[in-house]
PDB file of C-alpha atoms in Angstrom:
ATOM      1  CA  MET A 144      -5.360   8.928   9.066  1.00 47.00           C
ATOM      2  CA  LEU A 145      -2.979   8.551  11.674  1.00 67.00           C
ATOM      3  CA  ALA A 146      -4.412   8.955  15.173  1.00 74.00           C
ATOM      4  CA  MET A 147      -1.867  10.007  16.931  1.00 79.00           C
ATOM      5  CA  ASN A 148      -1.627  10.972  21.280  1.00 82.00           C
ATOM      6  CA  PHE A 149       1.332  13.020  22.354  1.00 84.00           C
ATOM      7  CA  SER A 150       2.743  13.144  25.763  1.00 86.00           C
ATOM      8  CA  ARG A 151       5.851  14.223  27.304  1.00 86.00           C
ATOM      9  CA  HIS A 152       6.622  10.247  27.945  1.00 91.00           C
ATOM     10  CA  GLN A 153       5.090   8.488  25.334  1.00 94.00           C
ATOM     11  CA  ILE A 154       3.407   8.595  21.940  1.00 94.00           C
ATOM     12  CA  GLU A 155       0.585   6.593  20.846  1.00 93.00           C
ATOM     13  CA  ILE A 156      -0.050   5.870  17.085  1.00 91.00           C
ATOM     14  CA  LYS A 157      -3.038   4.085  16.211  1.00 89.00           C
ATOM     15  CA  GLY A 158      -3.143   2.210  12.671  1.00 80.00           C
ATOM     16  CA  ASN A 159      -4.848   4.586   9.914  1.00 75.00           C
ATOM     17  CA  ALA A 160      -8.639   4.601   9.636  1.00 77.00           C
ATOM     18  CA  MET A 161      -8.316   3.931   5.638  1.00 77.00           C
ATOM     19  CA  PHE A 162      -7.347   0.318   5.785  1.00 84.00           C
ATOM     20  CA  PHE A 163     -11.102  -0.349   8.144  1.00 90.00           C
ATOM     21  CA  GLY A 164     -12.826   0.553   4.568  1.00 90.00           C
ATOM     22  CA  MET A 165     -10.351  -1.335   2.769  1.00 90.00           C
ATOM     23  CA  GLY A 166     -10.530  -4.522   5.411  1.00 94.00           C
ATOM     24  CA  ILE A 167     -14.690  -4.420   4.960  1.00 95.00           C
ATOM     25  CA  ALA A 168     -14.061  -4.337   1.320  1.00 95.00           C
ATOM     26  CA  GLY A 169     -11.935  -7.668   1.286  1.00 96.00           C
ATOM     27  CA  LEU A 170     -13.961  -9.341   3.900  1.00 96.00           C
ATOM     28  CA  GLY A 171     -17.164  -8.854   1.811  1.00 97.00           C
ATOM     29  CA  MET A 172     -15.424  -9.748  -1.232  1.00 97.00           C
ATOM     30  CA  GLY A 173     -14.337 -13.108   0.507  1.00 97.00           C
ATOM     31  CA  ALA A 174     -18.487 -13.464   1.502  1.00 97.00           C
ATOM     32  CA  VAL A 175     -19.414 -13.005  -2.149  1.00 97.00           C
ATOM     33  CA  GLY A 176     -16.664 -15.866  -3.327  1.00 97.00           C
ATOM     34  CA  ILE A 177     -17.846 -17.963  -0.765  1.00 97.00           C
ATOM     35  CA  THR A 178     -21.009 -17.562  -2.072  1.00 97.00           C
ATOM     36  CA  VAL A 179     -20.076 -18.290  -5.874  1.00 96.00           C
ATOM     37  CA  ILE A 180     -18.475 -21.477  -4.562  1.00 96.00           C
ATOM     38  CA  LEU A 181     -21.244 -22.787  -2.721  1.00 95.00           C
ATOM     39  CA  GLY A 182     -23.541 -21.787  -5.577  1.00 94.00           C
ATOM     40  CA  MET A 183     -20.902 -24.300  -7.874  1.00 92.00           C
ATOM     41  CA  LEU A 184     -21.292 -27.259  -5.844  1.00 92.00           C
ATOM     42  CA  PRO A 185     -22.183 -30.153  -6.820  1.00 92.00           C
ATOM     43  CA  PHE A 186     -21.054 -29.518 -10.423  1.00 90.00           C
ATOM     44  CA  GLU A 187     -24.457 -30.211 -12.341  1.00 88.00           C
ATOM     45  CA  ASP A 188     -22.288 -31.553 -15.721  1.00 88.00           C
ATOM     46  CA  GLY A 189     -19.383 -33.466 -13.677  1.00 88.00           C
ATOM     47  CA  ASN A 190     -16.188 -32.806 -12.864  1.00 91.00           C
ATOM     48  CA  THR A 191     -14.853 -31.496 -15.896  1.00 93.00           C
ATOM     49  CA  PHE A 192     -11.992 -29.510 -16.424  1.00 95.00           C
ATOM     50  CA  ALA A 193     -13.646 -25.969 -17.067  1.00 93.00           C
ATOM     51  CA  ASN A 194     -15.912 -26.743 -13.531  1.00 94.00           C
ATOM     52  CA  LEU A 195     -12.384 -27.750 -11.577  1.00 95.00           C
ATOM     53  CA  PHE A 196     -10.768 -24.578 -12.473  1.00 96.00           C
ATOM     54  CA  GLY A 197     -12.860 -22.690 -11.877  1.00 94.00           C
ATOM     55  CA  LEU A 198     -13.559 -23.762  -8.677  1.00 96.00           C
ATOM     56  CA  GLY A 199      -9.513 -23.469  -7.947  1.00 96.00           C
ATOM     57  CA  PHE A 200      -9.754 -20.154  -9.144  1.00 97.00           C
ATOM     58  CA  MET A 201     -12.401 -18.826  -7.005  1.00 97.00           C
ATOM     59  CA  CYS A 202     -10.717 -20.797  -3.961  1.00 97.00           C
ATOM     60  CA  VAL A 203      -7.453 -18.654  -4.462  1.00 98.00           C
ATOM     61  CA  TRP A 204      -9.387 -15.329  -5.308  1.00 97.00           C
ATOM     62  CA  THR A 205     -11.766 -15.794  -2.320  1.00 98.00           C
ATOM     63  CA  MET A 206      -8.562 -16.900   0.229  1.00 98.00           C
ATOM     64  CA  LEU A 207      -6.589 -13.646  -1.361  1.00 97.00           C
ATOM     65  CA  ALA A 208      -9.851 -11.419  -0.731  1.00 97.00           C
ATOM     66  CA  LEU A 209     -10.083 -12.901   3.016  1.00 97.00           C
ATOM     67  CA  GLY A 210      -6.065 -12.572   3.511  1.00 96.00           C
ATOM     68  CA  MET A 211      -6.254  -9.234   2.620  1.00 95.00           C
ATOM     69  CA  GLY A 212      -9.387  -8.143   4.536  1.00 96.00           C
ATOM     70  CA  LEU A 213      -8.213  -9.290   7.453  1.00 94.00           C
ATOM     71  CA  TYR A 214      -4.520  -8.077   7.147  1.00 90.00           C
ATOM     72  CA  SER A 215      -6.303  -4.390   6.493  1.00 90.00           C
ATOM     73  CA  LEU A 216      -8.269  -4.535   9.668  1.00 91.00           C
ATOM     74  CA  SER A 217      -5.153  -5.688  11.685  1.00 88.00           C
ATOM     75  CA  THR A 218      -3.635  -2.634  10.240  1.00 84.00           C
ATOM     76  CA  ASN A 219      -6.151  -0.508  11.452  1.00 86.00           C
ATOM     77  CA  LYS A 220      -6.294  -1.918  14.575  1.00 88.00           C
ATOM     78  CA  SER A 221      -2.804  -2.192  14.925  1.00 90.00           C
ATOM     79  CA  ARG A 222      -0.819   0.110  18.094  1.00 93.00           C
ATOM     80  CA  LEU A 223       2.439   1.604  18.073  1.00 94.00           C
ATOM     81  CA  THR A 224       3.396   3.023  21.097  1.00 95.00           C
ATOM     82  CA  LEU A 225       7.255   4.672  22.099  1.00 96.00           C
ATOM     83  CA  ASN A 226       7.530   5.491  25.273  1.00 95.00           C
ATOM     84  CA  ASP A 227      10.850   5.681  27.686  1.00 95.00           C
ATOM     85  CA  GLU A 228      11.448   2.428  27.615  1.00 95.00           C
ATOM     86  CA  GLY A 229      11.663   1.576  23.724  1.00 96.00           C
ATOM     87  CA  ILE A 230       9.262   1.099  21.093  1.00 97.00           C
ATOM     88  CA  PHE A 231       6.206  -1.471  21.435  1.00 97.00           C
ATOM     89  CA  TYR A 232       4.090  -2.395  18.631  1.00 95.00           C
ATOM     90  CA  ARG A 233       1.099  -5.042  18.751  1.00 94.00           C
ATOM     91  CA  SER A 234      -1.705  -6.190  16.252  1.00 90.00           C
ATOM     92  CA  TRP A 235      -3.856  -9.378  15.468  1.00 87.00           C
ATOM     93  CA  PHE A 236      -1.028 -11.005  14.199  1.00 87.00           C
ATOM     94  CA  GLY A 237       1.530 -10.195  17.333  1.00 90.00           C
ATOM     95  CA  SER A 238       3.447  -8.022  18.982  1.00 94.00           C
ATOM     96  CA  ALA A 239       7.159  -6.591  18.712  1.00 95.00           C
ATOM     97  CA  PHE A 240       9.345  -4.763  21.183  1.00 96.00           C
ATOM     98  CA  LEU A 241      12.578  -3.164  20.562  1.00 96.00           C
ATOM     99  CA  HIS A 242      14.428  -1.190  23.550  1.00 96.00           C
ATOM    100  CA  TRP A 243      15.994   2.239  22.430  1.00 96.00           C
ATOM    101  CA  ASN A 244      19.474   0.964  22.517  1.00 96.00           C
ATOM    102  CA  GLU A 245      19.125  -2.174  20.453  1.00 96.00           C
ATOM    103  CA  VAL A 246      17.611   0.652  17.065  1.00 97.00           C
ATOM    104  CA  GLN A 247      20.073   0.823  14.791  1.00 97.00           C
ATOM    105  CA  ASP A 248      18.185   2.597  12.348  1.00 97.00           C
ATOM    106  CA  TYR A 249      15.038   4.180  12.075  1.00 97.00           C
ATOM    107  CA  GLY A 250      13.199   7.004  10.459  1.00 96.00           C
ATOM    108  CA  LEU A 251      10.763   7.930   7.701  1.00 94.00           C
ATOM    109  CA  SER A 252      11.120   5.973   4.332  1.00 95.00           C
ATOM    110  CA  TYR A 253       9.083   6.298   0.926  1.00 91.00           C
ATOM    111  CA  TYR A 254       8.197   2.667  -0.279  1.00 87.00           C
ATOM    112  CA  GLY A 255       5.407   3.458  -3.113  1.00 83.00           C
ATOM    113  CA  LYS A 256       1.925   5.286  -4.458  1.00 79.00           C
ATOM    114  CA  GLN A 257      -1.323   4.601  -3.820  1.00 75.00           C
ATOM    115  CA  ARG A 258      -3.751   4.092  -6.405  1.00 73.00           C
ATOM    116  CA  GLY A 259      -5.375   7.364  -6.529  1.00 70.00           C
ATOM    117  CA  GLY A 260      -1.970   9.445  -6.214  1.00 72.00           C
ATOM    118  CA  GLY A 261      -0.225  10.225  -3.440  1.00 79.00           C
ATOM    119  CA  ASN A 262       3.141   8.898  -2.055  1.00 84.00           C
ATOM    120  CA  LEU A 263       2.970   6.000   1.030  1.00 88.00           C
ATOM    121  CA  TYR A 264       5.570   5.918   3.444  1.00 90.00           C
ATOM    122  CA  TYR A 265       7.029   3.923   6.333  1.00 92.00           C
ATOM    123  CA  LEU A 266       8.016   5.424   9.815  1.00 93.00           C
ATOM    124  CA  TYR A 267      10.220   2.307  10.858  1.00 96.00           C
ATOM    125  CA  PHE A 268      12.343   1.039  13.842  1.00 97.00           C
ATOM    126  CA  SER A 269      15.251  -1.703  13.157  1.00 97.00           C
ATOM    127  CA  ASP A 270      17.489  -3.402  15.051  1.00 96.00           C
ATOM    128  CA  HIS A 271      19.977  -3.486  12.310  1.00 96.00           C
ATOM    129  CA  VAL A 272      21.218  -0.669   9.444  1.00 96.00           C
ATOM    130  CA  CYS A 273      19.139  -0.584   6.189  1.00 96.00           C
ATOM    131  CA  PRO A 274      20.911   0.187   3.098  1.00 95.00           C
ATOM    132  CA  PRO A 275      19.838   3.346   1.629  1.00 93.00           C
ATOM    133  CA  LYS A 276      18.124   2.954  -1.914  1.00 92.00           C
ATOM    134  CA  ASN A 277      18.105   6.506  -2.985  1.00 90.00           C
ATOM    135  CA  GLU A 278      17.500  10.194  -1.199  1.00 90.00           C
ATOM    136  CA  CYS A 279      13.802   9.411  -0.587  1.00 89.00           C
ATOM    137  CA  GLY A 280      13.450   5.295   0.693  1.00 92.00           C
ATOM    138  CA  LYS A 281      15.913   2.487   2.296  1.00 94.00           C
ATOM    139  CA  LYS A 282      15.494  -1.259   1.531  1.00 94.00           C
ATOM    140  CA  LEU A 283      13.369  -2.261   4.443  1.00 94.00           C
ATOM    141  CA  ARG A 284      14.159  -5.934   4.532  1.00 93.00           C
ATOM    142  CA  GLY A 285      14.285  -8.399   7.807  1.00 92.00           C
ATOM    143  CA  ARG A 286      12.235  -7.886  10.542  1.00 91.00           C
ATOM    144  CA  MET A 287      11.612  -4.608  12.013  1.00 95.00           C
ATOM    145  CA  ILE A 288       8.850  -2.401  13.572  1.00 95.00           C
ATOM    146  CA  LYS A 289       6.778  -0.201  10.720  1.00 91.00           C
ATOM    147  CA  VAL A 290       3.811   2.048  10.330  1.00 89.00           C
ATOM    148  CA  THR A 291       2.107   3.002   6.835  1.00 85.00           C
ATOM    149  CA  ALA A 292       1.893   6.900   6.620  1.00 85.00           C
ATOM    150  CA  VAL A 293       0.156   8.440   3.501  1.00 81.00           C
ATOM    151  CA  GLU A 294       1.174  11.232   1.767  1.00 75.00           C
ATOM    152  CA  GLY A 295      -0.980  13.743   4.070  1.00 78.00           C
ATOM    153  CA  GLU A 296       0.354  12.302   7.086  1.00 83.00           C
ATOM    154  CA  TYR A 297       4.363  12.858   5.924  1.00 84.00           C
ATOM    155  CA  TYR A 298       4.352  16.106   8.419  1.00 87.00           C
ATOM    156  CA  GLU A 299       2.600  14.313  11.222  1.00 87.00           C
ATOM    157  CA  ALA A 300       5.032  11.324  11.227  1.00 88.00           C
ATOM    158  CA  LEU A 301       7.826  13.628  11.431  1.00 90.00           C
ATOM    159  CA  ARG A 302       6.747  15.026  14.647  1.00 90.00           C
ATOM    160  CA  VAL A 303       7.740  11.722  16.136  1.00 93.00           C
ATOM    161  CA  LEU A 304      11.495  11.953  15.411  1.00 93.00           C
ATOM    162  CA  PRO A 305      12.516  14.705  17.915  1.00 94.00           C
ATOM    163  CA  PHE A 306      11.033  12.170  20.689  1.00 95.00           C
ATOM    164  CA  CYS A 307      13.125   9.969  19.178  1.00 95.00           C
ATOM    165  CA  ARG A 308      15.891  11.725  19.160  1.00 95.00           C
ATOM    166  CA  GLU A 309      16.027  12.197  22.606  1.00 94.00           C
ATOM    167  CA  ARG A 310      16.292   8.570  23.579  1.00 95.00           C
ATOM    168  CA  THR A 311      18.389   7.356  21.194  1.00 95.00           C
ATOM    169  CA  SER A 312      22.064   8.854  19.225  1.00 94.00           C
ATOM    170  CA  VAL A 313      21.338   7.336  16.176  1.00 95.00           C
ATOM    171  CA  GLU A 314      20.397   9.636  13.364  1.00 95.00           C
ATOM    172  CA  PRO A 315      17.238   9.440  11.611  1.00 96.00           C
ATOM    173  CA  PHE A 316      16.424   8.900   8.001  1.00 95.00           C
ATOM    174  CA  ILE A 317      14.117  11.229   6.936  1.00 94.00           C
ATOM    175  CA  GLY A 318      13.256  10.199   3.089  1.00 89.00           C
ATOM    176  CA  GLU A 319      12.404  13.825   0.922  1.00 84.00           C
ATOM    177  CA  ASP A 320       8.585  14.081   0.100  1.00 78.00           C
ATOM    178  CA  LYS A 321       8.711  14.383  -3.430  1.00 75.00           C
ATOM    179  CA  PHE A 322       6.273  13.436  -6.535  1.00 69.00           C
ATOM    180  CA  HIS A 323       7.517  10.004  -8.048  1.00 57.00           C
ATOM    181  CA  PHE A 324       6.837   9.257 -11.913  1.00 58.00           C
ATOM    182  CA  LEU A 325       6.136   5.447 -11.021  1.00 49.00           C
TER     183      LEU A 325
END
């Protein structure tokens, strides 16, 4: 769940707690992968194609699991702060700032479905206009600030938009919340 702190001059949005569990699971899978790789070496029957292929596969799988785990933990620990100056985003992998007069497009855009069902949305802020895909989403390409909101957080994320409307003349894009057959 997105944790939001509202005040008259600032809104702080903390990362979704769901990503903490996903991050721990990804790091756990990576640790298992490292254990398997260490157990494979040295090869008992030489450098056969099967041994080298298995080692390569396990290395790629382990790197993906560790990368997904770190990205999920970073998303969980990210912070989005909206104040009278602009939008400030920070995570483990960097930070970004966008003044209100630089905002050309912002809103809530549909971008996919969760595995167990439910829609996923981006609360986004961009310094360029993003082209619409349909009434639910936009093609969010290029550099921008965005935070993930799951279906249950759709209406909570909408509460941010009046704060933004007071600080910029740009009208927000509000993607329609409806069931998707994907």
